[in-house]
Short mmCIF file of C-alpha atoms in Angstrom, two decimals:
data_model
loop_
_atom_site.label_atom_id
_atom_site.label_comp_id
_atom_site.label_asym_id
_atom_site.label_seq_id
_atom_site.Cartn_x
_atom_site.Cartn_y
_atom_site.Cartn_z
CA UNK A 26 0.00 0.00 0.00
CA UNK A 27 1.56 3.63 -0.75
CA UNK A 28 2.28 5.23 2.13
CA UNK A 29 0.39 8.75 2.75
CA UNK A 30 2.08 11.67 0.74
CA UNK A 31 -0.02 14.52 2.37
CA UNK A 32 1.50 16.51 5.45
CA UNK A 33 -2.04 16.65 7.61
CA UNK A 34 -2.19 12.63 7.14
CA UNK A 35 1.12 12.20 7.74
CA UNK A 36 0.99 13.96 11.19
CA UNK A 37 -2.11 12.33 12.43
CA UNK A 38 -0.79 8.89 11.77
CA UNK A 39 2.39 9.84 13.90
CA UNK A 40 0.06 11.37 16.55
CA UNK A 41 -1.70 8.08 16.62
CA UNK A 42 1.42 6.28 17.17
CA UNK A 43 2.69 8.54 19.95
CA UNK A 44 -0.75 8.02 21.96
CA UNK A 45 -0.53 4.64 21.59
CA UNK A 46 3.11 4.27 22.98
CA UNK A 47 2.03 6.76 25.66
CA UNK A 48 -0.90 4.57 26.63
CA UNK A 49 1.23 1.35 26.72
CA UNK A 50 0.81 -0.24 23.31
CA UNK A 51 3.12 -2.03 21.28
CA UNK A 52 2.67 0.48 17.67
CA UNK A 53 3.08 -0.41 13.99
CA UNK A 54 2.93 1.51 11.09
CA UNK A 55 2.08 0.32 7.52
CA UNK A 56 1.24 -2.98 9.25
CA UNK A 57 0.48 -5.88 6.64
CA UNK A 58 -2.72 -7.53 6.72
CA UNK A 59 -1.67 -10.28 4.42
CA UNK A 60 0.76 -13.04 4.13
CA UNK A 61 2.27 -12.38 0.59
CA UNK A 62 4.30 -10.08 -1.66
CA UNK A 63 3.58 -6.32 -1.69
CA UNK A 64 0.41 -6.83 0.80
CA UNK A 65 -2.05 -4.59 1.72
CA UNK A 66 -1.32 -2.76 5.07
CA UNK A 67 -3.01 -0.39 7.49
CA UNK A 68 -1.52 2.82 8.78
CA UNK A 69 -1.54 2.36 12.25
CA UNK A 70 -2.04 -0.71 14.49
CA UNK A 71 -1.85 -0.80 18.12
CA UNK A 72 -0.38 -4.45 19.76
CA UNK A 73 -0.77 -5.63 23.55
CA UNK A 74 3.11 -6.25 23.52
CA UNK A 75 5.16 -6.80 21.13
CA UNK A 76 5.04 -10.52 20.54
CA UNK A 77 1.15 -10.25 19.31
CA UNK A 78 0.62 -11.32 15.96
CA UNK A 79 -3.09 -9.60 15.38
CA UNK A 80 -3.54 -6.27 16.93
CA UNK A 81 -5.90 -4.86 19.03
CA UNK A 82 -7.04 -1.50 17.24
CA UNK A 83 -6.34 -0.49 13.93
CA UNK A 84 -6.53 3.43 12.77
CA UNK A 85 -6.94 3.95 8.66
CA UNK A 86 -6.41 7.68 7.70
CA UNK A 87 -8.08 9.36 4.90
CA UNK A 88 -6.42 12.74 3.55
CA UNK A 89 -9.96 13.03 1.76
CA UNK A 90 -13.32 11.21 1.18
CA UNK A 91 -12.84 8.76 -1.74
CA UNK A 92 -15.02 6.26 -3.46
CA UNK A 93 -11.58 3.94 -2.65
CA UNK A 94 -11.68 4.53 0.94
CA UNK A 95 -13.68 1.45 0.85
CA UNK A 96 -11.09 -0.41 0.62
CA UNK A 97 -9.39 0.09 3.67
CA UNK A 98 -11.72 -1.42 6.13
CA UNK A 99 -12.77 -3.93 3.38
CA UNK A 100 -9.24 -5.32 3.82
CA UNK A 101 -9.63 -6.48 7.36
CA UNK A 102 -13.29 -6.85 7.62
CA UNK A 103 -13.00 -8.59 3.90
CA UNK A 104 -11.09 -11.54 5.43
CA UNK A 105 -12.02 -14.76 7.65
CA UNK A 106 -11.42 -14.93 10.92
CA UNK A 107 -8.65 -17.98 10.24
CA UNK A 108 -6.80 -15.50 7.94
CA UNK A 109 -7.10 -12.38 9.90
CA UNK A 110 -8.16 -11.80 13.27
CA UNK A 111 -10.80 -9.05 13.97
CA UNK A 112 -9.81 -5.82 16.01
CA UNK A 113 -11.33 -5.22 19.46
CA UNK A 114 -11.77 -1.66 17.07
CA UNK A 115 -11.32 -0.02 13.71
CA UNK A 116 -11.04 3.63 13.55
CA UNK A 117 -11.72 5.32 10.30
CA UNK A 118 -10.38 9.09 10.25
CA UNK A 119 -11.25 11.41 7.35
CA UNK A 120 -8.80 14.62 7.69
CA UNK A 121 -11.13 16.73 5.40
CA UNK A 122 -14.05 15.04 4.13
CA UNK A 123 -16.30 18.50 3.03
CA UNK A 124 -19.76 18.63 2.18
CA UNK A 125 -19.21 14.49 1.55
CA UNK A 126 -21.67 12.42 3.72
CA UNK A 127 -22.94 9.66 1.29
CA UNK A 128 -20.25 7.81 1.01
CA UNK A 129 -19.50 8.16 4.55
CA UNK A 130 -22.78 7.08 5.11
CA UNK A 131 -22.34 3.99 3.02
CA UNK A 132 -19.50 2.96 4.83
CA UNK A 133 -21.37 2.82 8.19
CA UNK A 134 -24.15 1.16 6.61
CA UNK A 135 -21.68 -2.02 5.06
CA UNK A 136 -19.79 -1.80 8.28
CA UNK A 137 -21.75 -0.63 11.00
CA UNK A 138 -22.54 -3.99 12.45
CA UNK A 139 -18.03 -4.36 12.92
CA UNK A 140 -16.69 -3.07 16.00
CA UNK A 141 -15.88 0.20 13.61
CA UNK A 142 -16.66 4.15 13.38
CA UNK A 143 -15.74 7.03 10.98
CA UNK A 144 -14.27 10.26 12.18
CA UNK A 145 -14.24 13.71 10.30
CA UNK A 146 -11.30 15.81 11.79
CA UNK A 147 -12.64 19.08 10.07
CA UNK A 148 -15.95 18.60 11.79
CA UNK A 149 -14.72 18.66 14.89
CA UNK A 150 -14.80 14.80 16.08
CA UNK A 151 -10.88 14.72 17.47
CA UNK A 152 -12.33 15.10 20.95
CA UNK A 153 -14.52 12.17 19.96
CA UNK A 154 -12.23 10.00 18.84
CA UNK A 155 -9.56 10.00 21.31
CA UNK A 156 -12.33 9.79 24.02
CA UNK A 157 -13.60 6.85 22.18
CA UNK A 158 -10.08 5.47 21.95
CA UNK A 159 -10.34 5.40 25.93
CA UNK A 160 -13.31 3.37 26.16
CA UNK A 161 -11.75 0.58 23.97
CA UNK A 162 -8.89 0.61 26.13
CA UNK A 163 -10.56 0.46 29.63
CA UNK A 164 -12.08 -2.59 27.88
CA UNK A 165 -9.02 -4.00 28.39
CA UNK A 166 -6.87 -2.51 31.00
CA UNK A 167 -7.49 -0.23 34.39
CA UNK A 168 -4.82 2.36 34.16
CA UNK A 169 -3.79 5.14 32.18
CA UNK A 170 0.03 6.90 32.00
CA UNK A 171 -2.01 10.55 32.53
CA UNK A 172 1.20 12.37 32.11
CA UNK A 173 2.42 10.78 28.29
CA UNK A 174 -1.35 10.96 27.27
CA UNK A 175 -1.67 14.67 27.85
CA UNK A 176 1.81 15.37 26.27
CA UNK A 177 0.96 14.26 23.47
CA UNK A 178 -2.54 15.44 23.10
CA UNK A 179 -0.10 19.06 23.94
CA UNK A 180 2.29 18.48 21.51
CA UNK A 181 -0.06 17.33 18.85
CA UNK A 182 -0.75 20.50 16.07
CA UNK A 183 -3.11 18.01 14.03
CA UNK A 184 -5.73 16.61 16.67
CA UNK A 185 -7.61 19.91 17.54
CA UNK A 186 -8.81 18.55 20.69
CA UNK A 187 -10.68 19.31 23.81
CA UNK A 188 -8.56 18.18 26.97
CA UNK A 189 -10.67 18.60 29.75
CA UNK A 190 -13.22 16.06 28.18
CA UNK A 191 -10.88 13.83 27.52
CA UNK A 192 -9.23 13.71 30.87
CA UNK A 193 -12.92 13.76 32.41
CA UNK A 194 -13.80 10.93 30.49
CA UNK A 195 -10.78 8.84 31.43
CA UNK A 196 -11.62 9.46 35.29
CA UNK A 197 -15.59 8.41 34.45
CA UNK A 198 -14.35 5.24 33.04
CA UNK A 199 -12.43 4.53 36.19
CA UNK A 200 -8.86 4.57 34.59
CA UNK A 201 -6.89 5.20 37.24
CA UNK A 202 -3.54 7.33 36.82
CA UNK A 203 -1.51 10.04 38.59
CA UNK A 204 -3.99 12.50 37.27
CA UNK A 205 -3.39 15.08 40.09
CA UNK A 206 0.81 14.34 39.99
CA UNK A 207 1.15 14.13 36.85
CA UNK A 208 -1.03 17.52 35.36
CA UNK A 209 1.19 18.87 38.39
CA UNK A 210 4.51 18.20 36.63
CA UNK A 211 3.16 19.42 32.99
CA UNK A 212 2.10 22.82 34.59
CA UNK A 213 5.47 23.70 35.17
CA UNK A 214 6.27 23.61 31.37
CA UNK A 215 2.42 23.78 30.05
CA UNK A 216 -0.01 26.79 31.58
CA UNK A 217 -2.98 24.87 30.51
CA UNK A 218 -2.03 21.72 32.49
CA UNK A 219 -2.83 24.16 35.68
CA UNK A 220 -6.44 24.59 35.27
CA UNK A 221 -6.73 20.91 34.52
CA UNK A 222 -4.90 20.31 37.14
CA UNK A 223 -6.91 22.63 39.68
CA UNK A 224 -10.16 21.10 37.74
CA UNK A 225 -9.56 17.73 38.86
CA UNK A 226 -8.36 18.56 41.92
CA UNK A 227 -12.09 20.33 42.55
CA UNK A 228 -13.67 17.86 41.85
CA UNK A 229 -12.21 15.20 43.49
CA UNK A 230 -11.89 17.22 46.42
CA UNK A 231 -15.31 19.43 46.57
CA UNK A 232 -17.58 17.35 44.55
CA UNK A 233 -16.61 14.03 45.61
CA UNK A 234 -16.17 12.51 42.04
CA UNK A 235 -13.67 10.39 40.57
CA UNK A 236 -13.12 8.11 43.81
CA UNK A 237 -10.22 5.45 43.68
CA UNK A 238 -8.86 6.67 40.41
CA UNK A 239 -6.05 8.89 41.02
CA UNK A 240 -3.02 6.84 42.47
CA UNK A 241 -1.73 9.66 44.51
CA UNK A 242 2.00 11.66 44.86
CA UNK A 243 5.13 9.88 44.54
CA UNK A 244 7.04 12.73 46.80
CA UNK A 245 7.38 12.98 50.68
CA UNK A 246 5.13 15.96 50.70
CA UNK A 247 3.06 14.97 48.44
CA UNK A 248 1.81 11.65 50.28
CA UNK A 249 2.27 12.98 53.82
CA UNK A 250 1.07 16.58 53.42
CA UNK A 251 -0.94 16.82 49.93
CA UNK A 252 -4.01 17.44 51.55
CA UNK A 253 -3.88 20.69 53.38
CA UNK A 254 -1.64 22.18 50.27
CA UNK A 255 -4.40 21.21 47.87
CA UNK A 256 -6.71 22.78 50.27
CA UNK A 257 -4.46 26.33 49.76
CA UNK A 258 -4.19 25.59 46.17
CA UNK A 259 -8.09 25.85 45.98
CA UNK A 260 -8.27 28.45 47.87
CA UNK A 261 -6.26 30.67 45.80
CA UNK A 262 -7.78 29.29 42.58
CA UNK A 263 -11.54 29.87 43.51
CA UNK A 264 -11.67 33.09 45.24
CA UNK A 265 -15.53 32.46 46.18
CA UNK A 266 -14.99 29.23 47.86
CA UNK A 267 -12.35 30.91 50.37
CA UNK A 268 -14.63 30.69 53.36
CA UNK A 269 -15.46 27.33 52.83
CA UNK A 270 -12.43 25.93 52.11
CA UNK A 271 -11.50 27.76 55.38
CA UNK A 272 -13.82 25.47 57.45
CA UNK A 273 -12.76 22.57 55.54
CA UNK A 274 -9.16 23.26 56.19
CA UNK A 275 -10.10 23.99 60.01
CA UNK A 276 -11.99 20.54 59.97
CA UNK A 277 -9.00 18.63 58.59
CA UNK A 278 -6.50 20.17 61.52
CA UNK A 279 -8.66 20.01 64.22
CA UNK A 280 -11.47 17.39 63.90
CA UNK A 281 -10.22 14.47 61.46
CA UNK A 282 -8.45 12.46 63.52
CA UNK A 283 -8.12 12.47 67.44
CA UNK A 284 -5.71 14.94 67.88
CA UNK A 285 -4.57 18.02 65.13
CA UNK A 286 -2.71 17.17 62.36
CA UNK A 287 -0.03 18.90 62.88
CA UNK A 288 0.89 20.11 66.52
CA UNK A 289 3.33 20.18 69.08
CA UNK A 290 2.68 16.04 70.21
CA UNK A 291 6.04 15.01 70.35
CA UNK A 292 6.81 11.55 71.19
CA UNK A 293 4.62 9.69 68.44
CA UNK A 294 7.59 8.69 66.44
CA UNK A 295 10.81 10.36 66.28
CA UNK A 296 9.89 11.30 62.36
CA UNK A 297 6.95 13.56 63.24
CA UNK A 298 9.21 15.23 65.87
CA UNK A 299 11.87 16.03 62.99
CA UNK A 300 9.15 17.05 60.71
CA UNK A 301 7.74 19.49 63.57
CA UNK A 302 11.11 21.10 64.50
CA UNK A 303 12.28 21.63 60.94
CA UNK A 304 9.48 21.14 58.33
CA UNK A 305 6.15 22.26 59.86
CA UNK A 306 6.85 26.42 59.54
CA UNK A 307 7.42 25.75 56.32
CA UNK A 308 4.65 24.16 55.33
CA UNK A 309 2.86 26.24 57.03
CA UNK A 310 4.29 29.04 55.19
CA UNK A 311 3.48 27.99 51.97
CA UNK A 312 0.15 27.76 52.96
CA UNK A 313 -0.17 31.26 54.11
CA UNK A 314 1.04 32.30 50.94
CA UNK A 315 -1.47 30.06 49.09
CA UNK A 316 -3.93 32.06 50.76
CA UNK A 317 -2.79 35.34 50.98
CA UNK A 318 -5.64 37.18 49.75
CA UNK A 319 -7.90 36.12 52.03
CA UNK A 320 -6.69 37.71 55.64
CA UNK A 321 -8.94 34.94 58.09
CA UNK A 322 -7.26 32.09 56.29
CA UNK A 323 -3.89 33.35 57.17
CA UNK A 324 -5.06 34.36 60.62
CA UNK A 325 -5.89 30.90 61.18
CA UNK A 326 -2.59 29.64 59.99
CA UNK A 327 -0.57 31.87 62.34
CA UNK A 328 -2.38 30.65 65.13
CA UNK A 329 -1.17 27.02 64.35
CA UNK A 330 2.21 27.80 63.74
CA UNK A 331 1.59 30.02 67.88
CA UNK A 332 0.50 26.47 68.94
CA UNK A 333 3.35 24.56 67.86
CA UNK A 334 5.71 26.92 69.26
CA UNK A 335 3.91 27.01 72.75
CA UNK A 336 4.81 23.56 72.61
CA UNK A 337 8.24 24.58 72.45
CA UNK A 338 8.74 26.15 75.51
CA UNK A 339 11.55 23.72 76.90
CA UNK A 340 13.22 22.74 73.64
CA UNK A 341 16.42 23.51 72.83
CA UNK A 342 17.28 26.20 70.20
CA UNK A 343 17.79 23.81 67.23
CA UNK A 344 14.65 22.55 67.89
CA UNK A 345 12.19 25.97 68.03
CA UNK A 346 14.21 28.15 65.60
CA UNK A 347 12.24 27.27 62.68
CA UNK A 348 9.11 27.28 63.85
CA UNK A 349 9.47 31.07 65.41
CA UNK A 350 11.06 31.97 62.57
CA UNK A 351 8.50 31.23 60.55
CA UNK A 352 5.31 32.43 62.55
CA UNK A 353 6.75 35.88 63.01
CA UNK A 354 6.58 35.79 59.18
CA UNK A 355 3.03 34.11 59.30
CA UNK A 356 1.57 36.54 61.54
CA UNK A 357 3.34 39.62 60.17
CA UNK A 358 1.01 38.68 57.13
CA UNK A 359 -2.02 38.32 58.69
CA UNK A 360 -1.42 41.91 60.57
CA UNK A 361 -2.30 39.60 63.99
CA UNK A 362 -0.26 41.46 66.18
CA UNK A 363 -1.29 39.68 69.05
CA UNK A 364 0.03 36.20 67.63
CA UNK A 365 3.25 38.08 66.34
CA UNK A 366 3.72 39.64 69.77
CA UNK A 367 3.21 36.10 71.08
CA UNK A 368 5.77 34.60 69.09
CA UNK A 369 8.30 37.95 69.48
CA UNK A 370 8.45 37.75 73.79
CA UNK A 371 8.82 33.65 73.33
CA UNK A 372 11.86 34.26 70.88
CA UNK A 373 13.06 37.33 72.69
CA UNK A 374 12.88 35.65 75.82
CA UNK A 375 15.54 33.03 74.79
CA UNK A 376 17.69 35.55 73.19
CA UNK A 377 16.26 36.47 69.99
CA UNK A 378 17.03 34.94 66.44
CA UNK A 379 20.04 34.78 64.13
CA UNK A 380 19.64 37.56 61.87
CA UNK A 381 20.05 35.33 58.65
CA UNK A 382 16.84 33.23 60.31
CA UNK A 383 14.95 35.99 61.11
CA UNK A 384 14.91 37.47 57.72
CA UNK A 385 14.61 34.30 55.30
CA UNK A 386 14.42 30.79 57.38
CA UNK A 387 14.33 28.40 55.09
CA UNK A 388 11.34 26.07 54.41
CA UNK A 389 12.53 22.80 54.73
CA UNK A 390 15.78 21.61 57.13
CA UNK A 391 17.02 18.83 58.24
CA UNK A 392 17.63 19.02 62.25
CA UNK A 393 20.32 16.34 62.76
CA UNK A 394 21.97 16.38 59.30
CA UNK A 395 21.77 19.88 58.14
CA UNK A 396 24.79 21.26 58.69
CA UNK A 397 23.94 24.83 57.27
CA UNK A 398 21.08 25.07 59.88
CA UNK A 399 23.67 24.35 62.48
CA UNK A 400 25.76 26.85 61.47
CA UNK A 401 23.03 29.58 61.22
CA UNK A 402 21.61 28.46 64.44
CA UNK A 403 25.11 28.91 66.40
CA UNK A 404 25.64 32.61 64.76
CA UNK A 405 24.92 35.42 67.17
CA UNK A 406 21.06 36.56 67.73
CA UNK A 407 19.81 39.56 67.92
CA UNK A 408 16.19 40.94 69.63
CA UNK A 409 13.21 39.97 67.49
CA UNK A 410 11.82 43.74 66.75
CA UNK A 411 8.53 44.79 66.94
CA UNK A 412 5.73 44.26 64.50
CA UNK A 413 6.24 47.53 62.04
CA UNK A 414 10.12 47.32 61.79
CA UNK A 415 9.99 43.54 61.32
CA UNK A 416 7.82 44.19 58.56
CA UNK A 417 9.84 47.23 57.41
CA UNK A 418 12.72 45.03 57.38
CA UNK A 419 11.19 42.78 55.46
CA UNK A 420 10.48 44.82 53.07
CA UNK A 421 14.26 45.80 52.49
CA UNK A 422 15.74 42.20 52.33
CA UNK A 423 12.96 40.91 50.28
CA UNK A 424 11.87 42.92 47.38
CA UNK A 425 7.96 41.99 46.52
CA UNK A 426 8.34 39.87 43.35
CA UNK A 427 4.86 40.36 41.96
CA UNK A 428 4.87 38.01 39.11
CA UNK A 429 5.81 34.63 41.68
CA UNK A 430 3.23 32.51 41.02
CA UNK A 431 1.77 31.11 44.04
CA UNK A 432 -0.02 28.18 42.69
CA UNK A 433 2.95 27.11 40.58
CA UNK A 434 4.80 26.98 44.03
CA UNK A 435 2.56 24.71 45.26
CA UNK A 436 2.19 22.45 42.53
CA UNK A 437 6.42 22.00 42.88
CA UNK A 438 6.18 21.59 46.50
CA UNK A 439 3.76 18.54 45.79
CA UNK A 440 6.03 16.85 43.26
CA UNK A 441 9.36 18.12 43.12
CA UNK A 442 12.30 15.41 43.42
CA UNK A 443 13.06 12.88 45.71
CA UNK A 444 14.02 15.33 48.37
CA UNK A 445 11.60 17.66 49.81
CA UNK A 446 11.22 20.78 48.40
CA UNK A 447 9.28 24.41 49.02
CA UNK A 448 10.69 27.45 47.47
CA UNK A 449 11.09 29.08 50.75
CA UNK A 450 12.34 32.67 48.86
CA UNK A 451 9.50 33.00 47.01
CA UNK A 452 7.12 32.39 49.80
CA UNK A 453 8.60 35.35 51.84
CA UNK A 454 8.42 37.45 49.02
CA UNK A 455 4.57 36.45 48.82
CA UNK A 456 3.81 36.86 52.78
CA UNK A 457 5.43 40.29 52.50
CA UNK A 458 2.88 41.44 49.47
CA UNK A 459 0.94 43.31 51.59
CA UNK A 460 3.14 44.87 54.00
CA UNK A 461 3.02 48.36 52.36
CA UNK A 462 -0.27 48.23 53.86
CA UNK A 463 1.14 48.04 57.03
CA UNK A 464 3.27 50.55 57.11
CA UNK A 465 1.35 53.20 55.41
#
């Protein structure tokens, strides 16, 4: 068979061999159908592995509608079963079939009754078609690679096609995938991946859909702490939801297990003592800045940084450091003097801070093995000031960068490497936003 010689057929076929790698097929182009010399072939056929011998679904392209585009399904569905095995599917794609419909109509009528369907790219049926492609393959297996699908249904220029029905429709058939992870690590390279991203994450999270089908974070933070970060990350995505999400953040602290989530109980494991003295301001952090723009939310934060370092009353500098550090910043945002003033006398009262932790602790450190936050602890402190020249301070070491994307923070904190990682800089610059409000 010749091969296609048009550039708009030639493309789809190669997007149709990229989904099907990225969805875990073995792929074949120009695949024979028939045992003998110059045989007829099909553009694209998609194989369990590679050692199948018939494959699974086959994909014909059409540049145009032809009285010979017969032929193509004719030459698999034309055959017995001994000589060729049927396809759980054949697609049929016409790239620009016009004002044709007759013979297109013909086709379904002769074979209709196959496991077979026509598609007309210039009237809008990609969306259809790769959606359709799903079903056929939850037929036959129960997870999707979320990440490869959606790069390729990115980097395709061919298959005009509507994401966020595709991706819905994967979740409805119960494919499950890293849906949340995955649109999380395209959203640092693709801006669209975000609001899929924060679309899924709504409605798994608000409207309850979608249960059991996304496999969850790979990263520490991401399985120990995704839920009060996606919390944050709706939060500053839906602006109307703020209270609510609020409440539901309050209920997840205080009321969904039998003690908060995370507090000053030291002694459960010596893990979720280390994550307390040197991880919990900083998470705590990025969730302030998550929620910046709405002031109770912030409030509310501060106040659960205050507990934790109540609970730090007899513990030794290396140990409450980070967490002062860190809710002077907290409640500096919120304008809650009374929590900053609370956190000021407990840090002042053992000395002050470091200057180099006072002005940008970092988000994330390692108590026994850091040897940076050893040094910075052991440097000379200096009196924690008061609440208008901290945040005049503030302002002087860290410049408000205005174009820091708070969501994209968030989204790396959740994936980002096999060490733990928040972008502790740019969630300083984010708490002080609003400080010339402060201080005018």
């Amino acid at each position: 068979m010749p091969q296609h010689k048009l550039e708009p057929g030639k493309l789809i076929i190669e997007a149709l061999a990229q989904l099907g790698r990225a969805m875990g097929y073995a792929v074949r182009t120009e695949m024979p159908v028939e045992q003998r010399p110059r045989p007829p072939a099909v553009d694209v056929a998609w194989f369990a592995d590679d050692e199948q011998r018939y494959p699974l679904m086959i994909f014909e392209v059409e540049s145009a509608a032809t009285n010979a585009m017969a032929n193509n399904p004719a030459k698999v569905f034309g055959q017995t079963s001994d000589q060729f095995e049927r396809p759980l599917f054949f697609f049929h794609i016409i790239v620009r079939a016009g004002d044709e419909t007759s013979r297109i109509e013909n086709l379904k009528g002769i074979f209709g009754s196959h496991n077979y369907r026509v598609y007309r790219i210039d009237n809008g049926m990609a969306t259809q078609l790769v959606m359709d492609i799903l079903s056929q393959h939850r037929r036959i297996r129960k997870a999707l690679n979320v990440g490869k699908l959606t790069e390729v249904l990115f980097a395709s220029t061919t298959l005009a096609v509507d994401r966020t029905l595709i991706l819905d429709h994967a979740a409805e058939l119960g494919l499950k995938g890293a849906y949340l992870s995955d649109l999380a690590e395209l959203a640092q390279t693709q801006p669209e991946a975000q609001a899929l991203f924060m679309r899924h994450l709504h409605e798994r999270m608000v409207r309850n859909r979608w249960s059991k089908t996304d496999t969850g974070y790979k990263t520490w933070l991401g399985q120990s702490w995704a839920e009060p970060i996606q919390l944050a990350l709706l939060s500053a995505y839906h602006p109307g939801d703020r209270a609510a999400i609020l409440e539901q953040l309050r209920w997840w602290q205080e009321s969904s297990s039998f003690m908060s989530q995370i507090g000053p109980h030291f002694g459960l494991s010596r893990d979720y003592d280390l994550f307390i003295f040197g991880c919990a301001g900083g998470l705590f952090g990025l969730l302030a800045a998550l929620m910046i723009d709405h002031q109770n939310s912030v409030r509310y934060v501060a106040e659960q940084v205050g507990h934790i370092v109540d609970g730090l009353r007899r513990a030794a500098p290396i140990a409450w450091m980070h967490s002062a550090a860190w809710g002077l910043h907290i409640a500096a945002a919120a304008f809650d003097d009374k929590q900053f003033r609370s956190i000021r006398e407990f840090a002042n009262d053992r000395g002050g801070l470091p200057p180099k932790i006072l002005d940008c602790p970092p988000a994330l450190v390692g108590i026994e093995d850091d040897s940076d936050w050893h040094d910075a602890i052991d440097a000379p402190s200096e009196p924690v000031p008061d609440l208008r020249d901290f945040v005049r301070r503030r302002a002087q070491l860290l410049p408000v960068a205005r174009d820091r994307s708070a969501i994209l923070i968030g989204l790396v904190a959740l994936v980002a490497g096999d060490t733990p990682y928040i972008d502790g800089d740019a969630v300083l610059q984010i708490l002080g936003r609003n400080d010339g409000a402060l201080l005018a």
